[in-house]
XYZ file of C-alpha atoms in Angstrom:
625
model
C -2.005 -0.280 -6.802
C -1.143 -3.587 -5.354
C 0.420 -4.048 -2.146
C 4.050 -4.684 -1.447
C 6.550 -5.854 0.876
C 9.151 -3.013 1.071
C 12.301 -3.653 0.920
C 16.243 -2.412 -0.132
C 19.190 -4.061 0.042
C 22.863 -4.793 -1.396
C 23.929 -6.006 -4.360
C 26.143 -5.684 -7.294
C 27.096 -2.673 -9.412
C 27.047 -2.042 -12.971
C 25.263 -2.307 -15.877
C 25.042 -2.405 -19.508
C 22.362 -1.992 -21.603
C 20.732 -3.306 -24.991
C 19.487 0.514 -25.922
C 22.667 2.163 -27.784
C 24.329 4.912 -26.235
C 22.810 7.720 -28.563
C 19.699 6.948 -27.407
C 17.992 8.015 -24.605
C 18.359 6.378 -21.469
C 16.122 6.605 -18.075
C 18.999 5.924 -15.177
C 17.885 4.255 -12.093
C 19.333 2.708 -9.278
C 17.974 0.126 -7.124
C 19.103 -2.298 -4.389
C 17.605 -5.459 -4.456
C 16.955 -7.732 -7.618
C 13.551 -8.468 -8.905
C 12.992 -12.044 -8.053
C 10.036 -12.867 -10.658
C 8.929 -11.677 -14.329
C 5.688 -14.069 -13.369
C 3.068 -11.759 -11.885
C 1.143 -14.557 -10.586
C 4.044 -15.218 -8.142
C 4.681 -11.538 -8.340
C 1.332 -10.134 -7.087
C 1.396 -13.198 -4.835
C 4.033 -14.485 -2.397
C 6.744 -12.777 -4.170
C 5.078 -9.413 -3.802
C 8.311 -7.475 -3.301
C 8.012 -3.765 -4.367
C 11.298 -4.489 -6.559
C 9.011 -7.001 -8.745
C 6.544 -4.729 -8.911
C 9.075 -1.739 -9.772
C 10.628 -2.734 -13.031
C 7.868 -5.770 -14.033
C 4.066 -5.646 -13.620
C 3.610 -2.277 -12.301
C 5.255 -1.325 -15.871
C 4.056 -3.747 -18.160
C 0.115 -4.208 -17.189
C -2.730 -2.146 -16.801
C -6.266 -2.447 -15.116
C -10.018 -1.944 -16.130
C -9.803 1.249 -13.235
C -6.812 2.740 -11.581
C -5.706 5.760 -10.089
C -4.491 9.149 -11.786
C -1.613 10.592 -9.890
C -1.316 12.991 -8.281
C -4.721 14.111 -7.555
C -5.381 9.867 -7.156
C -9.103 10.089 -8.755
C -9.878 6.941 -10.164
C -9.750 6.998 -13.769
C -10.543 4.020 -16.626
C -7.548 2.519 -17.634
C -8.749 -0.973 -19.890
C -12.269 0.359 -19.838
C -13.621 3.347 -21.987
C -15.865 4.916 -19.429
C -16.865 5.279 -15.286
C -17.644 1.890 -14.003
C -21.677 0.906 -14.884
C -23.982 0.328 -12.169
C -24.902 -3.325 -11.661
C -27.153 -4.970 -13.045
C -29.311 -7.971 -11.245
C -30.677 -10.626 -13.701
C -31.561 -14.377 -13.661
C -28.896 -16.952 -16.257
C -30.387 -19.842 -16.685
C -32.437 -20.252 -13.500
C -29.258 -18.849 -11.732
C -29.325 -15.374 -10.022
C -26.204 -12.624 -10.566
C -25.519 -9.510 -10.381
C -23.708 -8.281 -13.547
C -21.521 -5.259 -15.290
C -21.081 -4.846 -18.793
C -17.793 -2.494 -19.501
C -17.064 -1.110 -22.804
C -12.864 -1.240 -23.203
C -10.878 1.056 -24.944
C -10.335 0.448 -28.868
C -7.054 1.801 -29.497
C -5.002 -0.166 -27.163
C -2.265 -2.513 -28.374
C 0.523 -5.454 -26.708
C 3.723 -4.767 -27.676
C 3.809 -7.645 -29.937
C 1.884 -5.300 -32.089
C -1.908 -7.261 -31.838
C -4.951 -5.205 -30.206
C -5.538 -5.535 -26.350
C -9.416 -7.333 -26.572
C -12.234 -8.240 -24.216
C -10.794 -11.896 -25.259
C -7.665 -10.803 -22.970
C -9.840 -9.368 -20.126
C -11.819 -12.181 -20.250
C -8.916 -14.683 -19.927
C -7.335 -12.776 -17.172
C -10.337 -12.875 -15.135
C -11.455 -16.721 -15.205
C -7.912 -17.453 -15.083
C -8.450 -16.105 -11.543
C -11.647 -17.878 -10.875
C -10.095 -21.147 -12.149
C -7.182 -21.312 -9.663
C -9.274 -19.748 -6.973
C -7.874 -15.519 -5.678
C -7.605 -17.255 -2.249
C -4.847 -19.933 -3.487
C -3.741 -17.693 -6.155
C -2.313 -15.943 -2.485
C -0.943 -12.382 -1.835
C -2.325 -9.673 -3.942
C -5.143 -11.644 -6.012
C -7.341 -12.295 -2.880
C -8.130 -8.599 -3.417
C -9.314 -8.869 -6.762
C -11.744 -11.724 -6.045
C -13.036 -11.762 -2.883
C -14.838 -13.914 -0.983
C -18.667 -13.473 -0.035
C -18.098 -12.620 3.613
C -18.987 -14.827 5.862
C -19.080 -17.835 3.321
C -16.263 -19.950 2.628
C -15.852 -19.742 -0.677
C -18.318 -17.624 -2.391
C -15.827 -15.661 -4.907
C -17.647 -12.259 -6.010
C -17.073 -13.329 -9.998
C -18.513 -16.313 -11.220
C -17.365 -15.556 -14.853
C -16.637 -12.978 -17.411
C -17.566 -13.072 -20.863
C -16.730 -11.040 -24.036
C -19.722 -9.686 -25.951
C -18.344 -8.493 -28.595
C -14.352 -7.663 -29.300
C -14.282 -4.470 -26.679
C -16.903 -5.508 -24.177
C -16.984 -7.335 -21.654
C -19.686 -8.864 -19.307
C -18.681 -9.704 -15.499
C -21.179 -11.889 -13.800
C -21.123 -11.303 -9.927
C -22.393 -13.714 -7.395
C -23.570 -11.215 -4.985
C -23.892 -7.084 -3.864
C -20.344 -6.332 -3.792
C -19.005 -3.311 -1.664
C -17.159 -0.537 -2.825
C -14.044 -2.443 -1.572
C -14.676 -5.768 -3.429
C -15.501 -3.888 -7.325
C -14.611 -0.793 -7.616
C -11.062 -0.692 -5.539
C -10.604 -4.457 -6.099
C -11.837 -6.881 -8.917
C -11.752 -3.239 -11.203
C -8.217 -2.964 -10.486
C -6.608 -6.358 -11.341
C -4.124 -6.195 -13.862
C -4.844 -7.629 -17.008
C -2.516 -9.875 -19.257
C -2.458 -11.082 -22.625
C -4.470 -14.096 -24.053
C -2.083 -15.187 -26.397
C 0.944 -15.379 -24.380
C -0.471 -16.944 -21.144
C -3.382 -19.250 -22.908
C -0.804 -22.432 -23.224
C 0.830 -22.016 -20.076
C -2.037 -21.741 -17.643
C -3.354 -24.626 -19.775
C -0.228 -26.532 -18.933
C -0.501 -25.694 -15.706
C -4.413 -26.949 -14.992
C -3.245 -30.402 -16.781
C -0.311 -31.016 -14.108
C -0.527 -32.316 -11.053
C 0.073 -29.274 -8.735
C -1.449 -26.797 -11.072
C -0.842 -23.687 -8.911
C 2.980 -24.626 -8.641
C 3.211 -24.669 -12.406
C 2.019 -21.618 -12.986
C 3.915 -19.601 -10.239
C 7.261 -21.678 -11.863
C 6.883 -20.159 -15.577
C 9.649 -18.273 -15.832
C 8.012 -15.588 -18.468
C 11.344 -14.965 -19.888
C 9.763 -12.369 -22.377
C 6.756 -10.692 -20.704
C 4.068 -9.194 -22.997
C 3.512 -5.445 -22.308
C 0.134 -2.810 -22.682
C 2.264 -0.113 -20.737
C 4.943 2.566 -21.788
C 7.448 0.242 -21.574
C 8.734 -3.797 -22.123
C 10.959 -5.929 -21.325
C 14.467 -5.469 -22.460
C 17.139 -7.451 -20.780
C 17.670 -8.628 -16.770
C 21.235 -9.664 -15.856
C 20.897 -11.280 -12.720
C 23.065 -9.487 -10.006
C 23.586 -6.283 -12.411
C 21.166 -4.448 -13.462
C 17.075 -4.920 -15.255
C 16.340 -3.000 -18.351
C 12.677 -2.202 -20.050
C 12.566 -0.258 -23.316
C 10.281 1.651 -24.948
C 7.114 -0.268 -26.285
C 6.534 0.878 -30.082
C 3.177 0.540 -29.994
C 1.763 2.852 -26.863
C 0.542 5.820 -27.749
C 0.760 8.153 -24.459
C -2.404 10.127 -23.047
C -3.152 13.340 -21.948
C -4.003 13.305 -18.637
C -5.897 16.991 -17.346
C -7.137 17.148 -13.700
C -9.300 20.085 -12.449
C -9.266 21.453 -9.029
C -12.739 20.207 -8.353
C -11.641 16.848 -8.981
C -12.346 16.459 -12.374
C -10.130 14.711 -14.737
C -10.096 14.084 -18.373
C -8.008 11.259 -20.931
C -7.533 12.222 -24.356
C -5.336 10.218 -26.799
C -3.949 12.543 -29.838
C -3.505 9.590 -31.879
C -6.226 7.690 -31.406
C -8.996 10.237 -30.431
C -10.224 8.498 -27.510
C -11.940 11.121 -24.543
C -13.071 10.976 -21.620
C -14.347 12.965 -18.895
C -15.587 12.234 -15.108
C -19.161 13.267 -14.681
C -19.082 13.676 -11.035
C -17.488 16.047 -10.916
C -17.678 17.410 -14.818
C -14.397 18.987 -15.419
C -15.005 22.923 -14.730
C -13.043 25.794 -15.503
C -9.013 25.603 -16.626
C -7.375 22.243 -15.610
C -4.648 22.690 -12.819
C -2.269 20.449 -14.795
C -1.874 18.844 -17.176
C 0.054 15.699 -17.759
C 1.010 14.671 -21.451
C 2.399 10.698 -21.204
C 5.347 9.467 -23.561
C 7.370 7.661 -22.733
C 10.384 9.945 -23.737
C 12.856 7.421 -22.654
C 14.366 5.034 -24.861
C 14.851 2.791 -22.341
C 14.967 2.730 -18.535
C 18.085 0.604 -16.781
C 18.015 0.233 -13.404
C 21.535 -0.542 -11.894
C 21.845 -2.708 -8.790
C 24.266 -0.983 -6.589
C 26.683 -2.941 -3.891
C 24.485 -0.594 -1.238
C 22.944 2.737 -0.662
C 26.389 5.070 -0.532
C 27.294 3.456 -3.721
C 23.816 4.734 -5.400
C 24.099 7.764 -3.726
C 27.672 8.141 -5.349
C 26.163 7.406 -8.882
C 24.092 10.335 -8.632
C 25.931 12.867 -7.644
C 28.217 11.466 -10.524
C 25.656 11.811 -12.943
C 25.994 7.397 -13.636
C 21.822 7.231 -12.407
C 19.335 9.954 -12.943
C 17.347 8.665 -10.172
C 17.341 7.142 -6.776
C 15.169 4.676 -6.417
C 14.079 3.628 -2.743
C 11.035 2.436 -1.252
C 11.705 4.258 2.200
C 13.624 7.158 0.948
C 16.587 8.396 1.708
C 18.467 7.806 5.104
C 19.394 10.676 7.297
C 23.472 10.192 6.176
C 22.485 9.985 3.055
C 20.390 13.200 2.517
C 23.389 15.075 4.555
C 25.758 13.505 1.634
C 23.486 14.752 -1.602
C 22.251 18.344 0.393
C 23.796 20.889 -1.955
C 25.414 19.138 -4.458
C 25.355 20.509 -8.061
C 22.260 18.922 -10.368
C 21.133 16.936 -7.696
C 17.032 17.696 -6.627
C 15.517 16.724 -3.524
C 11.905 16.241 -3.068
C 9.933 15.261 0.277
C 6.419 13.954 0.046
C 4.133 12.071 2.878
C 4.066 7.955 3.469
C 1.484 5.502 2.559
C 3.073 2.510 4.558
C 4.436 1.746 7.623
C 7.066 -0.620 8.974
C 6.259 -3.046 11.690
C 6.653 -5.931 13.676
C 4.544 -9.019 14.226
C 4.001 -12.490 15.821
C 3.606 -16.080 14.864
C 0.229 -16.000 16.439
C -0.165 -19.597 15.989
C 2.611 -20.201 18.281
C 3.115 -19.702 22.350
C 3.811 -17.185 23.689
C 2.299 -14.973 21.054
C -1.202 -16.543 20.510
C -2.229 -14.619 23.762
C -3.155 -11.050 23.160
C -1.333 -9.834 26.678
C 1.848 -11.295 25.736
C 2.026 -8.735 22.447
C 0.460 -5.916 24.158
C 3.337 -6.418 26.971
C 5.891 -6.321 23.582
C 4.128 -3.089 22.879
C 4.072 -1.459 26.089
C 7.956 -2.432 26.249
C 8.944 -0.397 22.780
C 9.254 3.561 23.000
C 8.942 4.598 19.455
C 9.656 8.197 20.664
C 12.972 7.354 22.188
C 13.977 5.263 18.889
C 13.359 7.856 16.174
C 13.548 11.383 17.977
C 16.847 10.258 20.172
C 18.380 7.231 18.834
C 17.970 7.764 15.172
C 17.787 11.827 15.796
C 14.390 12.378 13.712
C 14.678 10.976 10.774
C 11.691 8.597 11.394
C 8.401 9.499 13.163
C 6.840 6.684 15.412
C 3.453 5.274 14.219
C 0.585 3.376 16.286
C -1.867 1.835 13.213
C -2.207 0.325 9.834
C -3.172 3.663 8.066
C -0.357 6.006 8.317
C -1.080 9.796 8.823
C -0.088 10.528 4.707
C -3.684 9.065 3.743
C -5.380 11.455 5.956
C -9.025 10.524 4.729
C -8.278 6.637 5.827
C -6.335 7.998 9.328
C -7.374 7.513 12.779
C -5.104 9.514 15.117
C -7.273 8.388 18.399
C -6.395 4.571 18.787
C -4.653 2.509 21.801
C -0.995 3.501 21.980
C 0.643 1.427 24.848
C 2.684 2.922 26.578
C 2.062 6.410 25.380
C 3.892 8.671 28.067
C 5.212 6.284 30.589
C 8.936 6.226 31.390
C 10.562 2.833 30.666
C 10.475 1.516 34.503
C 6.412 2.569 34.175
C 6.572 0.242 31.001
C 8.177 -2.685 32.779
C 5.320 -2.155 35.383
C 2.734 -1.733 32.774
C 3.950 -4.467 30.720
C 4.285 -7.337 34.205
C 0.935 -6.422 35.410
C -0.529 -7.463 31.715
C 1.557 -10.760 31.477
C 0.328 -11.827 34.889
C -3.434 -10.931 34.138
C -2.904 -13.511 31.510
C -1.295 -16.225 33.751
C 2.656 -15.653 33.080
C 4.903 -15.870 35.770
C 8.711 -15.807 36.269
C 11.636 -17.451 37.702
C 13.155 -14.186 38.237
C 10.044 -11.330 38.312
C 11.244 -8.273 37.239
C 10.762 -5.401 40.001
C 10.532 -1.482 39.111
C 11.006 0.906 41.754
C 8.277 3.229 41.239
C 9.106 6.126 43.759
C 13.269 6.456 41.961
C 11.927 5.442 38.581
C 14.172 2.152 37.649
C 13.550 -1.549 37.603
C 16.171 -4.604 37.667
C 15.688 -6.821 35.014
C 13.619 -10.543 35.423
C 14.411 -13.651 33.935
C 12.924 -17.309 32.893
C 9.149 -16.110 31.807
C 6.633 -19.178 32.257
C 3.905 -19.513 30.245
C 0.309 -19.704 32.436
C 0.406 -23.533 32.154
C 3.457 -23.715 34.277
C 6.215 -23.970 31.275
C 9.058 -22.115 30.590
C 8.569 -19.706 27.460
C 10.981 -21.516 24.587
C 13.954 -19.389 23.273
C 12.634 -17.770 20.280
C 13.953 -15.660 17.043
C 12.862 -11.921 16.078
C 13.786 -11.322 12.135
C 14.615 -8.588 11.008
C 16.398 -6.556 8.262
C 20.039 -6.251 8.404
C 21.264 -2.428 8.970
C 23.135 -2.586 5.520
C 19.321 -3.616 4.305
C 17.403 -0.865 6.551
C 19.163 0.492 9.216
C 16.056 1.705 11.013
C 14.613 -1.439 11.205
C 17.755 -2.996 12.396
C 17.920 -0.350 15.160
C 14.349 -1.080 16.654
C 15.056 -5.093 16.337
C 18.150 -4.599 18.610
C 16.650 -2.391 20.788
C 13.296 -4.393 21.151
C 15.432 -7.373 21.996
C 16.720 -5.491 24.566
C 13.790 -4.713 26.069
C 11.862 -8.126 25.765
C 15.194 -9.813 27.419
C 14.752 -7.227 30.246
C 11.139 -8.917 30.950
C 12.471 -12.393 30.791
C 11.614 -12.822 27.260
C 13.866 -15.175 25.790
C 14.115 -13.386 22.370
C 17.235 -13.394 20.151
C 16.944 -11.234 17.462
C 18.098 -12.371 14.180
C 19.261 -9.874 11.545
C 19.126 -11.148 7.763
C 18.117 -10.503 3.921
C 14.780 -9.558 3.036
C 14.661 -12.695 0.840
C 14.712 -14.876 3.370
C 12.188 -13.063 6.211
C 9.575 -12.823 3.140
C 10.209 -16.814 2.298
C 9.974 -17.984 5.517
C 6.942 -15.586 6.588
C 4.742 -16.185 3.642
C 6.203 -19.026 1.614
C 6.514 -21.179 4.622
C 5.142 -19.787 7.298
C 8.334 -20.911 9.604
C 9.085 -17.887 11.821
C 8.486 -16.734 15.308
C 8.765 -13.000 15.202
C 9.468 -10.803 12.161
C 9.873 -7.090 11.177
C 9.232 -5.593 7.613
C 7.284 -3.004 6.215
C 4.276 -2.254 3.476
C 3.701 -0.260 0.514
C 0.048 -0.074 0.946
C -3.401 0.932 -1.834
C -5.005 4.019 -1.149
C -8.033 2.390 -0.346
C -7.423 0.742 3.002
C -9.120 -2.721 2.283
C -5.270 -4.128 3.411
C -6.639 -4.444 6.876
C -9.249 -6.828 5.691
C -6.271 -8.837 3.650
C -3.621 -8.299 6.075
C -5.842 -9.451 9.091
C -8.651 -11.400 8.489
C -8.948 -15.166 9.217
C -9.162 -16.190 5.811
C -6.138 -15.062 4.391
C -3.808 -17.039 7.125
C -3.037 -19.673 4.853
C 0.412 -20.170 3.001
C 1.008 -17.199 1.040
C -1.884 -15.137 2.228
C -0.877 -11.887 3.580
C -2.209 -12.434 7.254
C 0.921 -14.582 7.569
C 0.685 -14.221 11.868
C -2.379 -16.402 11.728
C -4.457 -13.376 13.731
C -8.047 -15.421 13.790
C -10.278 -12.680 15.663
C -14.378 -13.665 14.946
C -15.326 -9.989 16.204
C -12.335 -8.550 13.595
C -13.265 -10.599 11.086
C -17.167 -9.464 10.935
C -16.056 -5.720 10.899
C -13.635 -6.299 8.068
C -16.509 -8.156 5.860
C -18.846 -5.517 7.044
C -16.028 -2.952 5.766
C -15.255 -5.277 2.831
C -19.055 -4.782 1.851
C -19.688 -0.952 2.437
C -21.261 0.749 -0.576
C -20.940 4.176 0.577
C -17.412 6.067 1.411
C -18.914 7.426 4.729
C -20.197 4.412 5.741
C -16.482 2.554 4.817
C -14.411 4.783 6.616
C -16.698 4.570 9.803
C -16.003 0.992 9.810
C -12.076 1.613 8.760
C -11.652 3.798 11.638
C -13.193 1.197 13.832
C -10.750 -1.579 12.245
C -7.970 0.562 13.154
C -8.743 0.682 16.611
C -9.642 -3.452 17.385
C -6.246 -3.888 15.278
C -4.807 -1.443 17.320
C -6.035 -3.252 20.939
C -5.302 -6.890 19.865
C -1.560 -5.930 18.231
C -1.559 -8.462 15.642
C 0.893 -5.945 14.356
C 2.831 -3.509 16.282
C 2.948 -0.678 13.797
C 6.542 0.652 14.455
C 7.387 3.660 12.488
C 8.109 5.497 9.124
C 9.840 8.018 7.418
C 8.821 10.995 5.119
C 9.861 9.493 1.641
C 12.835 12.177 0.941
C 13.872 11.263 -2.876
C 17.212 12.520 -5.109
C 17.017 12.793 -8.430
C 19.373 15.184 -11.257
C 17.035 18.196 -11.539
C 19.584 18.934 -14.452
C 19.008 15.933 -16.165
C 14.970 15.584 -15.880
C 11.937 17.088 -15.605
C 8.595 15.421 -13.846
C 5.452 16.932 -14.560
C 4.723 17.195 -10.600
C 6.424 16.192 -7.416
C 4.153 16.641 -4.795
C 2.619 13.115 -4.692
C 1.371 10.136 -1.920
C 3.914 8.280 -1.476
C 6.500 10.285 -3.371
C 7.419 9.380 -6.966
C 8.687 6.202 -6.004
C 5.418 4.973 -5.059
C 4.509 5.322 -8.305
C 7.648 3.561 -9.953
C 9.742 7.222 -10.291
C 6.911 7.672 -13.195
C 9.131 6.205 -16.748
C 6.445 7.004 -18.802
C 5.811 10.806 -18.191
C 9.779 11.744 -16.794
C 11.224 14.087 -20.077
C 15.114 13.963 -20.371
C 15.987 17.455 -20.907
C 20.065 16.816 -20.814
């Protein structure tokens, strides 16, 4: 799954939809319009988890992905388990390479055959525009050699015959770079995308032409495609005519195994082979004519829908809020579900900048902010407070024993705490703040100075607005607070999500901001959120963090063949990350969802990430009502 910039917000209301009103129709609301059908702008800068709800999370598919909810990674393009590699000398020229036999009975819903000639496409198209530039997600499914500046993993892919493929790799790649990366790329059609990319490599700024094409009228391999987007009102995808749904079993050693009733296709893990009776089994339609997702003025207005029976589902990357819960507890047809995170929200630094660029100056910010105060008192529980860049929910990734400043001091021991590590860095003040240790309070400094003698420039924090995320607008005000009491001249600046995402990774013209993630299950984000290559314009280490000691661990972790020796090095990551605060991992919630129980049935609920994470599931949800 890619990675994505969470976010909800207002909008309009109301919706119509091109399915007719016989028909079956999959109700969802939503709070934010999609701002791309492109999925190269849409797995890259414009990674927004409302772009990748209702477009390329729906319409493409990868050679490998992930079988919810037991998460084993399954084929998806591909026919069997990934092949081991092969090494072997082209023309005087060394590689490494993988030859992957695709599924036959897999079809575009323009009615032609998904080929090799469409995998093949999709992957030089990457290696002609370079992952790297190609920004945001795509880094991830080319990486670079580490420690070389521009060694990409595949040289080239070729097509063997009509359903196989050949990859030839430039190097060893860890388990990281192939099998959770470069395997999971989304795939797209030859015929639709040949003449634009090649429209795009003829201009003069190919990699602005291609993130500009519109894609009115995406082509689709999944359950559903494109219908109709009114801008403002609501996005609609209907059903594709020509996918034929699998039958998905897993096992409770592990095991899974894909059959297709119409085609025949099987297959089966081999470590583990499936063994005794499956533990479910999961039989794909879709049985949805259509899914519409409404855009709702805000939150209480979705909520409203529901319990009205308008939406069958309530679609929200962080769940429901506390007043919202308390407003759909108990009310007739309406389910609640609650399931564990895999993201966090945070805040972060333009690293590039002063004050930031020095590491005391954001632990200080840290010390300063008592997570425990925020959720437990201020916003009574519904969020927990979080201290690194794996959150708790993907226990086999988690590292509970990292830095956590400030753990257990009162807030005149964090103003203490928080002075004495601005002046081992050189700060000073007009004003110093002074804490009274023996009664427990502090008065409040002013004017911080920077170490070479000048005053610290008034600066902005950005951050959601509380009709966006009222969490996040809580801790911004709060943090403000705080920094102000140190002589911090911080003003923090509450807005859309639109424009903190532009400015962050689209320009790069921010001081402070505060969002959140949607994160992979494999935790090779840290290497793409953090390391020094991915600081350029629309890379995902947006803050500029440019650590030499961070960066060799992440290529080392980037590189891992093995799982133990991966999440050694993860846990590691987790605790430099934690030390230098490029991020200062905030909090999260549970995800608590609402859906009508009396309207549909999911084949499970109990999930990572809750069902949202994995798009409220349109192709296996049954409309019983």
């Amino acid at each position: 799954m890619a990675l994505v910039a969470l976010t909800v917000s207002i909008v309009l209301v109301f919706a119509v939809g091109t399915v007719g009103a016989q028909e079956k129709v999959f109700h969802v609301s939503m709070f934010e319009d999609p701002t791309t059908q492109n999925p190269y702008a849409g797995l890259g800068p414009q990674a927004t988890v409302w772009n990748a709800f209702v477009t390329y999370d729906i319409y493409y598919s990868g050679l490998y992905g992930y079988a919810p909810p037991t998460l084993a990674v399954v084929p998806g393009i591909a026919a069997g388990d990934p092949p081991a590699l092969v090494e072997e000398q082209v023309a005087g020229t060394a590689f490494y390479t993988a030859t992957i036999p695709l599924r036959k009975d897999l079809t575009w819903s323009d009615g032609t055959p998904l080929t090799a000639a469409d995998v093949v496409f999709s992957y030089n198209t990457v290696v002609a525009f370079g992952a790297v530039d190609l920004g945001g997600n795509w880094a991830s499914y080319n990486p670079i050699k580490p420690g070389t500046d521009a060694q990409y993993l595949i040289d080239h892919a070729e097509a063997v015959d009509e359903y196989t493929v050949k990859f030839y790799l430039t190097y060893e790649p860890g388990l990281a770079e192939w099998n959770f990366g470069s395997l999971m790329m989304p795939v797209f059609q030859k015929k639709h995308w040949e003449p634009v990319v090649t429209r795009a490599r003829q201009s003069d700024n190919p990699l602005e032409e291609l993130r500009r094409y519109e894609n009115a009228n995406p082509v689709s391999s999944g359950a559903f495609m494109f219908g109709q987007w009114e801008r403002g009102a609501f996005y609609e995808n209907v059903k594709n005519p020509y996918f034929k749904g699998d039958v998905v079993k897993h096992y409770a050693n592990g095991a899974v195994t894909i059959d297709n009733p119409d085609s025949g296709f099987h297959y089966a893990t081999s470590a583990p082979a499936p063994e005794g009776d499956p533990i479910l089994t999961v039989t794909e339609g879709p049985y949805a004519d259509a899914a519409n997702y409404r855009l709702f003025l805000n939150q209480n207005a979705g909520a409203l829908a529901l319990i009205s029976g308008d939406v069958d589902f309530f679609l929200n990357s962080l769940g429901l809020a506390k007043g919202l819960q308390q407003q759909l507890e108990g009310k007739p047809g309406v389910t609640m579900i609650e399931n564990h995170t895999n993201g966090f929200r945070y805040l972060s630094f333009n690293i590039r900048k002063e004050p930031f660029k020095y590491p005391e100056f954001r632990q200080a910010v840290a010390t300063l902010i008592d997570r425990q105060l925020i959720t437990q008192n201020i916003l009574q529980g519904v969020a927990f407070p979080l201290a690194t860049v794996v959150p708790p929910g993907n226990a086999a990734w988690y590292n509970p024993d990292v830095t956590i400043w400030g753990q257990g001091m009162s807030q005149a021991q964090r103003v203490a705490e928080a002075v004495r590590l601005l002046k081992s860095a050189g700060f000073t003040w007009q004003t110093e703040p002074k804490v009274d240790a023996e009664n427990d309070t502090y008065t409040a400094g002013s004017g911080l100075i920077l170490p070479d003698g000048q005053p610290v420039k008034p600066f902005e924090m950005l951050a959601p607005t509380a009709a966006y995320d009222p969490l996040r607008a809580t801790f911004a005000l709060w943090i403000e607070r705080w920094m102000r009491e140190l002589g911090m001249p911080v003003t923090a600046r509450l807005t859309d999500f639109n424009t903190i995402s532009t400015k962050v990774y689209d320009e790069q013209d921010f001081d402070m901001w505060m969002l959140g993630w949607s994160l992979g299950i494999y935790p090779d984000h840290m290497y793409y959120f953090f390391h020094s290559s991915q600081a350029g314009l629309g890379g995902f280490n947006a803050q500029g963090y440019n650590d030499p000691a961070f960066d060799r661990l992440a290529e080392e972790f980037l590189s891992a063949t093995d799982l133990e020796t991966a999440r050694d090095l993860a846990f590691q990551l987790q605790e430099k990350l934690a030390e230098d605060v490029p991020y200062v991992v905030l909090f999260d919630t549970p995800i608590i969802e609402a859906f009508r129980g009396d309207r549909l049935e999911f084949p499970y609920t109990e999930v990572l990430g809750g069902l949202q994470y994995w798009d409220a599931l349109p192709s296996q949800v049954k409309l019983i009502k």
